[in-house]
Amino acid sequence: MNHSSSIKDLEERSWLAQHLEGDKKAFAKLMQAYRKPIYSYLVRCGLDKGTRDDLFQDIFFKIHKSAQQYDPASKLSPWLFTIAANTVKNHIRDQKPDQNYLSMDINEVHELHLVDSAPTPEKQTDANHSIQWLQQALLKLPASQAQALNLAIIDGLKIKEVAVILKQPVSTIKTHIRRARKSLIESYKLKHKGLQARSLP
Amino acid sequence: MNTCKHTQNLIDQIIDFDEQGQDYKVIKGHANSCDACADYLLVAQKVSQELQIMTDAEDSLVDSTLASILSLQENTVLETAETSKNSDSQNETAKNNKKSYWLKPQWANALAASFMLISLIALFPYNSISNYGLAPEIMETKNELRIGGVTKVEKEQKQDLQKDSPEVRFEEPYDQEFSVDLIEVEMDEMVSMKKRMMPRKPSFDVLNQTPAPPKMSIHDTAGKYLNTQGNFQVTQNMTSPQPQRQALNKEYFRENQQPMIAGSLGQEEINFSGDQDNLEKLDAVTVTGSKIKRIDLENVRPVISITREEKNQFADKGLNDIASSTSATDELILIEEVKEETIIDDAGGANDGRVSMQNDEIENRARDAKFSQKAKQKRDQIKQPATEELLSKDSGIVDLVISPKAGKPNKKEKANKLKAKGEVLENIISNNEAQHYLAELQSLENISYKNSSGYWANTYLPGDSQMRLIHSKLLQDKTQGQDVLDSINPNIQPFDAPTSSAMEVYLSSDHAVLKSQQPTRMRLQVGLQASARKGGHRSAMNIGLVYDSQNSQANKTTQIKKLKALLSALLKSKQAGDKISLTVTGGQGGLVIDSHDFRHGTIQVALNQLLNSDESESISLLQALKIATEKTMKTDDSSASLGSSLLILISDNSIDNEFNAINSLAHKNALNGIPMSTISLDAINQSQLNQLALSGQGHARILQSQDDAKRIIDLELMVSSRAVARALRLKIRLAKGVKLIDVIDSYNLNETQAQKVRDAEQSLDQRLSKNLGITADRGKDEEGIQIVIPSFYAGDTHVILLDVVVTNTGPIADVTMRYKDLLYLNNAVTRKQLTMDSNPKELGPLNLNVIKNILAKRFSSDIQAASQLLKNDNKDQALKKLIKLQKLYQSMRVQFPNWNDDAEIFNDQKLLIKYIKLLQSLSLDQSQQVSFMIDSLQYISWRKSTTTPM
């Protein structure tokens, strides 16, 4: 772990304790740091906007309520995403199957985090299409694979931590990830073959 | 396994493609030759990129969520966290009891919704997250957050007030299970809103430092209680506003604090030059006790000193300008006769200086009030007592005027003694010596240039056995030895440890600017910094011990005891998998303990055999080494890490006849991956053993006593795990127009020596490629100055100084360091460049660091010279050397005001004064004392020049 990420990690671990002591900035910092990762996670879970917003609030509510149970000796992100994963799981379990559909609204994409810079309009359109394709591809995956992959791609979460969150062996998680990625790669290839076919004169 | 399938499996496993990762390299290696896999990799990378795309929640959603959570906190609605049936939190511990909601989840949601509504209506304008925005810094809201009904400010003040008023009672820690009356909460909310709108007056008289009487009392009828069920109570004072603390910052102190005059000083005042700066830095106290000046209050005259602007003026100049400047010198000369002198206890140390400095600052302000505006702008020069003053004997006690003692600096008796001797402090410190020194450093006369290419000797030599010997000798002196060892340390270099590699390189100069169109002589500094890391478990060792017992001058029994101590220490440190053999010279010599047989019993038998050995058919040292080499090679595991196989030569003899042959054997073994270290049981043949260790790429150590055996063995065994980089190759290229005078402390290698360096480098390259998979990439010479360092150890720092002449502005030099990174298991390269122009610029901290290192070299060489002079019974010359050096240090501190706060420079100067005093009182008849002094000076000289640990 490099030096800067270890400092960030140590800082994060103190937020909940400060929040319990009454520091009003602490929880705001926590929300600021994790709003994007948690919301992106919810997007990748294939939930509609309304549900996403509800679960987003619900997750932070639960974080606040469970703040006293957090042990600062452990990293914060696995603990947070355990709450997030359980919240989603509970929601899906409580909902009827046909409600768990994708209703991806392109306009709902508020900010894109791209590696290089703020996206140009062309890039924005491409990114939106990418998200739509990705959403659909993720929905097609078996739940266990999608869950494992969704958590594994979160920055700062290691495979071991994902295994703990999902309560599965590390080797199982690795297998899920491998299979999920394989499926996504195949799906991507198909999509681009389709695009190429359409673009041919 | 099909390589393509294997590669694709690897690709499927990788989440984010790290180009430094081992897996990625394997994939890339195959993809370069397989189109299908290359396509697959490309697609996988694109998929990864798309997976990393993040979507953000709306600001309003985040705002409202935060507002409701904070309002929940504020209204003390803390529901107990339910660990749900399916809760998978990995941070659940046994101490958290499962609690059940007293409210059903649906009701809790309704409750939460109603709170949200209330908060949105009533609190949103006052407690909005929109102030936070997306900026990394969270802006403060105007209102205080209440937790448990008490604000943080109230809580802090309560704690303060408790000290003064026992009537104020604390609230008891609240239990998690409690209920809150909603109506009360709402009322409380309205009340707190009103309070926030009320103007606040401080009830805490900051200026007079008297706290206001406590306002919060459980019996205060003016207060209002929040009547709650449960275990806690919250009191609120409705009538008086909340006390508000002023920010106690420097400005406040400056404005409000009353100056205090230390009564014990009487009419004395202590003034420090550079106080202009210090006044503005309350916490940047100095230990510059040497800058003491005392002024008679009654005969106060305006004092003159260099102003900040003038100081900056110096800083702006290049070093060559400073030497020629004369106006500065004139202005620096100063004042007054000293009325009294405070004798400072040498043991006071820096902390005393700090404490007194604060008092002194206060005194300065009091004095300032009396002076004219002009006098305030210019501070008087530090007046340092003459060296003769310092050296006046005072019953053998080392009393040094360094800094005022904390709180009670007055030692009038001693001061009066000095005064009674009629010694008047006359010398005025100027920066003449510094200017001469700097002029000398800049001088272009009588210099010759060297070829700035080819191989140069490595100066990074971890550990020095000779110094270890002196170290242990000094320790034997119970009274003063430890002081000497503790008194000196090498300069700490301002290099940041690398975070994502094993090594980092830094390049800087002692100049900030260049004079265009004129040649400038300067020093370039190449700094190397290793990553600090914890020592790991060491690999299994394969050690061939060789003990040279023939012709021993020392008592055989004593030497055997030392050998036994070493073997016992080895036995204790031995781990499963370690193989240790023992070969001895002399009669009945040869392999006496086989590598699988290293046990207590066999060791004892072998030692007995040594004691009773005869001289017939004796085996020579060269023969014994060959036997040991053969044995070690046979048991060598070529896949083990470098340094796991090792030869250790234990000797107390001089090696005359066979030295060259043994030296060649050591070098050859090192090339084959078996380094050789030496352990001397006596100091007779130390230089020979040092040479052998150098050729063998090992370490030279001295076993001074049996107690030292464990330490030496531990060091030797852990060497291979301490290394973070191997085969470092430094390439320093000087730009066109830059000429090399010298690489300080190093020398150009001849072809034979250079070839040895190449061979050693290549052997490391091959071995590491075989063992660790780090691609072999050596074999070619490069342009520029080349320095090869076989190993670099965790946490170490090393500095290489180059003396050069620069004629043009622009690029000056660049340094490239290639090495085998043992932390990340790859070939690593790091590069730095230095360019300079002629735009006026102050000397920065890195420039000053280079000057400090140059000064440290001067310190080291002068001390070494003094030690040598003393060895030749030339005490007076040795004393002169030290006095001159001390003056130089004093002068340099005037020249560079930044060094006023420098503890290292201060300590060095303090040390010099101490040794001047000691030397002055030393008689050459006292051979033991003289010997101690010689050893001390030698040790100090060495310790100051090295950057590696002992």
Short mmCIF file of N, CA, C and O in Angstrom, two decimals, chain B residues 198-255:
data_model
loop_
_atom_site.label_atom_id
_atom_site.label_comp_id
_atom_site.label_asym_id
_atom_site.label_seq_id
_atom_site.Cartn_x
_atom_site.Cartn_y
_atom_site.Cartn_z
N MET B 198 -29.53 34.58 19.05
CA MET B 198 -29.17 35.58 20.03
C MET B 198 -27.70 35.94 19.87
O MET B 198 -26.88 35.10 19.55
N PRO B 199 -27.39 37.23 20.15
CA PRO B 199 -25.96 37.61 20.10
C PRO B 199 -25.22 36.92 21.22
O PRO B 199 -25.75 36.70 22.29
N ARG B 200 -24.00 36.60 20.96
CA ARG B 200 -23.22 35.89 21.95
C ARG B 200 -22.18 36.80 22.56
O ARG B 200 -21.51 37.54 21.87
N LYS B 201 -22.07 36.71 23.87
CA LYS B 201 -21.02 37.49 24.54
C LYS B 201 -20.09 36.52 25.24
O LYS B 201 -20.53 35.54 25.81
N PRO B 202 -18.83 36.82 25.20
CA PRO B 202 -17.94 35.91 25.92
C PRO B 202 -18.11 36.05 27.41
O PRO B 202 -18.11 37.16 27.93
N SER B 203 -18.28 34.95 28.05
CA SER B 203 -18.33 35.02 29.49
C SER B 203 -16.98 34.69 30.08
O SER B 203 -16.80 34.59 31.26
N PHE B 204 -16.08 34.52 29.22
CA PHE B 204 -14.75 34.09 29.64
C PHE B 204 -13.81 35.24 29.37
O PHE B 204 -13.61 35.62 28.24
N ASP B 205 -13.31 35.83 30.39
CA ASP B 205 -12.48 37.01 30.22
C ASP B 205 -11.08 36.56 29.79
O ASP B 205 -10.25 36.22 30.61
N VAL B 206 -10.89 36.59 28.51
CA VAL B 206 -9.65 36.02 27.99
C VAL B 206 -8.45 36.85 28.40
O VAL B 206 -7.41 36.35 28.76
N LEU B 207 -8.65 38.16 28.34
CA LEU B 207 -7.50 39.01 28.60
C LEU B 207 -7.00 38.87 30.02
O LEU B 207 -5.82 38.85 30.28
N ASN B 208 -7.96 38.83 30.94
CA ASN B 208 -7.55 38.76 32.34
C ASN B 208 -7.40 37.34 32.83
O ASN B 208 -7.11 37.11 33.98
N GLN B 209 -7.66 36.42 31.94
CA GLN B 209 -7.42 35.01 32.26
C GLN B 209 -8.22 34.54 33.45
O GLN B 209 -7.77 33.67 34.19
N THR B 210 -9.36 35.12 33.64
CA THR B 210 -10.19 34.64 34.77
C THR B 210 -11.49 34.09 34.21
O THR B 210 -12.20 34.76 33.48
N PRO B 211 -11.78 32.90 34.54
CA PRO B 211 -13.02 32.34 34.01
C PRO B 211 -14.24 32.93 34.69
O PRO B 211 -14.19 33.28 35.88
N ALA B 212 -15.30 33.03 33.94
CA ALA B 212 -16.55 33.51 34.50
C ALA B 212 -17.11 32.45 35.42
O ALA B 212 -16.79 31.27 35.28
N PRO B 213 -17.90 32.85 36.37
CA PRO B 213 -18.51 31.85 37.26
C PRO B 213 -19.37 30.92 36.43
O PRO B 213 -19.92 31.31 35.42
N PRO B 214 -19.45 29.70 36.85
CA PRO B 214 -20.17 28.72 36.07
C PRO B 214 -21.64 29.07 35.94
O PRO B 214 -22.26 29.50 36.89
N LYS B 215 -22.15 28.87 34.79
CA LYS B 215 -23.53 29.24 34.58
C LYS B 215 -24.45 28.02 34.54
O LYS B 215 -25.64 28.12 34.57
N MET B 216 -23.88 26.92 34.40
CA MET B 216 -24.70 25.73 34.24
C MET B 216 -24.70 24.95 35.53
O MET B 216 -23.69 24.54 36.04
N SER B 217 -25.82 24.81 36.09
CA SER B 217 -25.91 24.09 37.35
C SER B 217 -27.19 23.31 37.37
O SER B 217 -28.22 23.73 36.86
N ILE B 218 -27.08 22.18 37.97
CA ILE B 218 -28.26 21.33 38.02
C ILE B 218 -29.35 21.95 38.87
O ILE B 218 -30.51 21.63 38.76
N HIS B 219 -28.90 22.84 39.74
CA HIS B 219 -29.89 23.48 40.62
C HIS B 219 -30.28 24.86 40.13
O HIS B 219 -30.94 25.58 40.81
N ASP B 220 -29.84 25.15 38.97
CA ASP B 220 -30.13 26.48 38.46
C ASP B 220 -31.56 26.55 37.98
O ASP B 220 -31.93 25.92 37.00
N THR B 221 -32.31 27.31 38.66
CA THR B 221 -33.72 27.33 38.30
C THR B 221 -33.95 28.10 37.01
O THR B 221 -34.99 27.96 36.39
N ALA B 222 -32.98 28.92 36.69
CA ALA B 222 -33.13 29.63 35.42
C ALA B 222 -32.92 28.69 34.25
O ALA B 222 -33.36 28.96 33.15
N GLY B 223 -32.28 27.64 34.55
CA GLY B 223 -32.03 26.72 33.44
C GLY B 223 -33.26 25.88 33.15
O GLY B 223 -34.20 25.79 33.91
N LYS B 224 -33.17 25.28 32.04
CA LYS B 224 -34.30 24.43 31.68
C LYS B 224 -33.79 23.01 31.50
O LYS B 224 -32.72 22.77 30.97
N TYR B 225 -34.56 22.10 31.91
CA TYR B 225 -34.16 20.71 31.77
C TYR B 225 -34.88 20.08 30.61
O TYR B 225 -36.02 20.39 30.31
N LEU B 226 -34.18 19.21 30.05
CA LEU B 226 -34.84 18.38 29.05
C LEU B 226 -35.24 17.13 29.79
O LEU B 226 -34.43 16.32 30.19
N ASN B 227 -36.50 17.03 29.98
CA ASN B 227 -36.97 15.94 30.79
C ASN B 227 -37.05 14.67 29.96
O ASN B 227 -37.91 14.51 29.10
N THR B 228 -36.15 13.82 30.19
CA THR B 228 -36.12 12.62 29.36
C THR B 228 -36.15 11.39 30.23
O THR B 228 -35.68 11.39 31.35
N GLN B 229 -36.65 10.39 29.68
CA GLN B 229 -36.50 9.10 30.33
C GLN B 229 -35.11 8.59 29.98
O GLN B 229 -34.54 8.97 28.99
N GLY B 230 -34.65 7.76 30.80
CA GLY B 230 -33.33 7.24 30.44
C GLY B 230 -32.28 7.62 31.46
O GLY B 230 -32.56 8.04 32.57
N ASN B 231 -31.09 7.51 31.04
CA ASN B 231 -29.99 7.62 31.98
C ASN B 231 -29.23 8.91 31.91
O ASN B 231 -28.21 9.05 32.55
N PHE B 232 -29.65 9.80 31.15
CA PHE B 232 -28.85 11.02 31.08
C PHE B 232 -29.72 12.23 31.24
O PHE B 232 -30.92 12.23 31.01
N GLN B 233 -29.07 13.26 31.62
CA GLN B 233 -29.76 14.54 31.73
C GLN B 233 -28.97 15.58 30.97
O GLN B 233 -27.75 15.53 30.90
N VAL B 234 -29.69 16.47 30.47
CA VAL B 234 -29.02 17.55 29.75
C VAL B 234 -29.50 18.84 30.33
O VAL B 234 -30.69 19.06 30.49
N THR B 235 -28.56 19.65 30.68
CA THR B 235 -28.97 20.96 31.19
C THR B 235 -28.75 22.00 30.13
O THR B 235 -27.77 21.95 29.39
N GLN B 236 -29.59 22.89 30.11
CA GLN B 236 -29.42 23.99 29.16
C GLN B 236 -29.65 25.29 29.88
O GLN B 236 -30.58 25.44 30.64
N ASN B 237 -28.79 26.14 29.64
CA ASN B 237 -28.93 27.45 30.25
C ASN B 237 -29.64 28.36 29.28
O ASN B 237 -29.14 28.69 28.21
N MET B 238 -30.78 28.77 29.65
CA MET B 238 -31.57 29.56 28.72
C MET B 238 -31.31 31.03 28.85
O MET B 238 -31.63 31.80 27.98
N THR B 239 -30.76 31.41 29.99
CA THR B 239 -30.70 32.85 30.21
C THR B 239 -29.40 33.46 29.72
O THR B 239 -29.40 34.51 29.10
N SER B 240 -28.34 32.81 30.04
CA SER B 240 -27.08 33.47 29.65
C SER B 240 -26.55 32.87 28.36
O SER B 240 -26.72 31.70 28.11
N PRO B 241 -26.00 33.70 27.59
CA PRO B 241 -25.48 33.20 26.31
C PRO B 241 -24.28 32.27 26.53
O PRO B 241 -23.65 32.32 27.57
N GLN B 242 -24.03 31.53 25.54
CA GLN B 242 -22.95 30.55 25.65
C GLN B 242 -21.60 31.25 25.57
O GLN B 242 -21.42 32.15 24.77
N PRO B 243 -20.70 30.86 26.39
CA PRO B 243 -19.36 31.46 26.26
C PRO B 243 -18.72 31.05 24.95
O PRO B 243 -18.93 29.95 24.47
N GLN B 244 -18.02 31.97 24.47
CA GLN B 244 -17.38 31.69 23.18
C GLN B 244 -15.90 31.94 23.30
O GLN B 244 -15.47 32.98 23.76
N ARG B 245 -15.15 31.03 22.87
CA ARG B 245 -13.70 31.18 22.99
C ARG B 245 -13.16 31.99 21.84
O ARG B 245 -13.55 31.80 20.70
N GLN B 246 -12.27 32.80 22.18
CA GLN B 246 -11.55 33.47 21.10
C GLN B 246 -10.47 32.54 20.60
O GLN B 246 -9.95 31.74 21.35
N ALA B 247 -10.21 32.67 19.37
CA ALA B 247 -9.11 31.88 18.83
C ALA B 247 -7.82 32.42 19.40
O ALA B 247 -7.52 33.60 19.28
N LEU B 248 -7.09 31.58 20.10
CA LEU B 248 -5.86 32.06 20.73
C LEU B 248 -4.73 31.79 19.76
O LEU B 248 -4.23 30.68 19.66
N ASN B 249 -4.42 32.77 19.01
CA ASN B 249 -3.37 32.57 18.04
C ASN B 249 -2.23 33.51 18.33
O ASN B 249 -2.22 34.24 19.32
N LYS B 250 -1.30 33.48 17.46
CA LYS B 250 -0.09 34.27 17.67
C LYS B 250 -0.41 35.75 17.80
O LYS B 250 0.20 36.45 18.58
N GLU B 251 -1.37 36.21 16.95
CA GLU B 251 -1.68 37.64 16.94
C GLU B 251 -2.20 38.06 18.31
O GLU B 251 -1.87 39.10 18.84
N TYR B 252 -2.98 37.17 18.87
CA TYR B 252 -3.55 37.48 20.17
C TYR B 252 -2.45 37.63 21.20
O TYR B 252 -2.43 38.59 21.96
N PHE B 253 -1.53 36.71 21.18
CA PHE B 253 -0.46 36.78 22.17
C PHE B 253 0.37 38.02 21.98
O PHE B 253 0.80 38.66 22.93
N ARG B 254 0.60 38.30 20.73
CA ARG B 254 1.42 39.46 20.46
C ARG B 254 0.78 40.73 20.99
O ARG B 254 1.43 41.59 21.55
N GLU B 255 -0.52 40.77 20.84
CA GLU B 255 -1.20 42.01 21.23
C GLU B 255 -1.43 42.09 22.73
O GLU B 255 -1.45 43.16 23.31
#
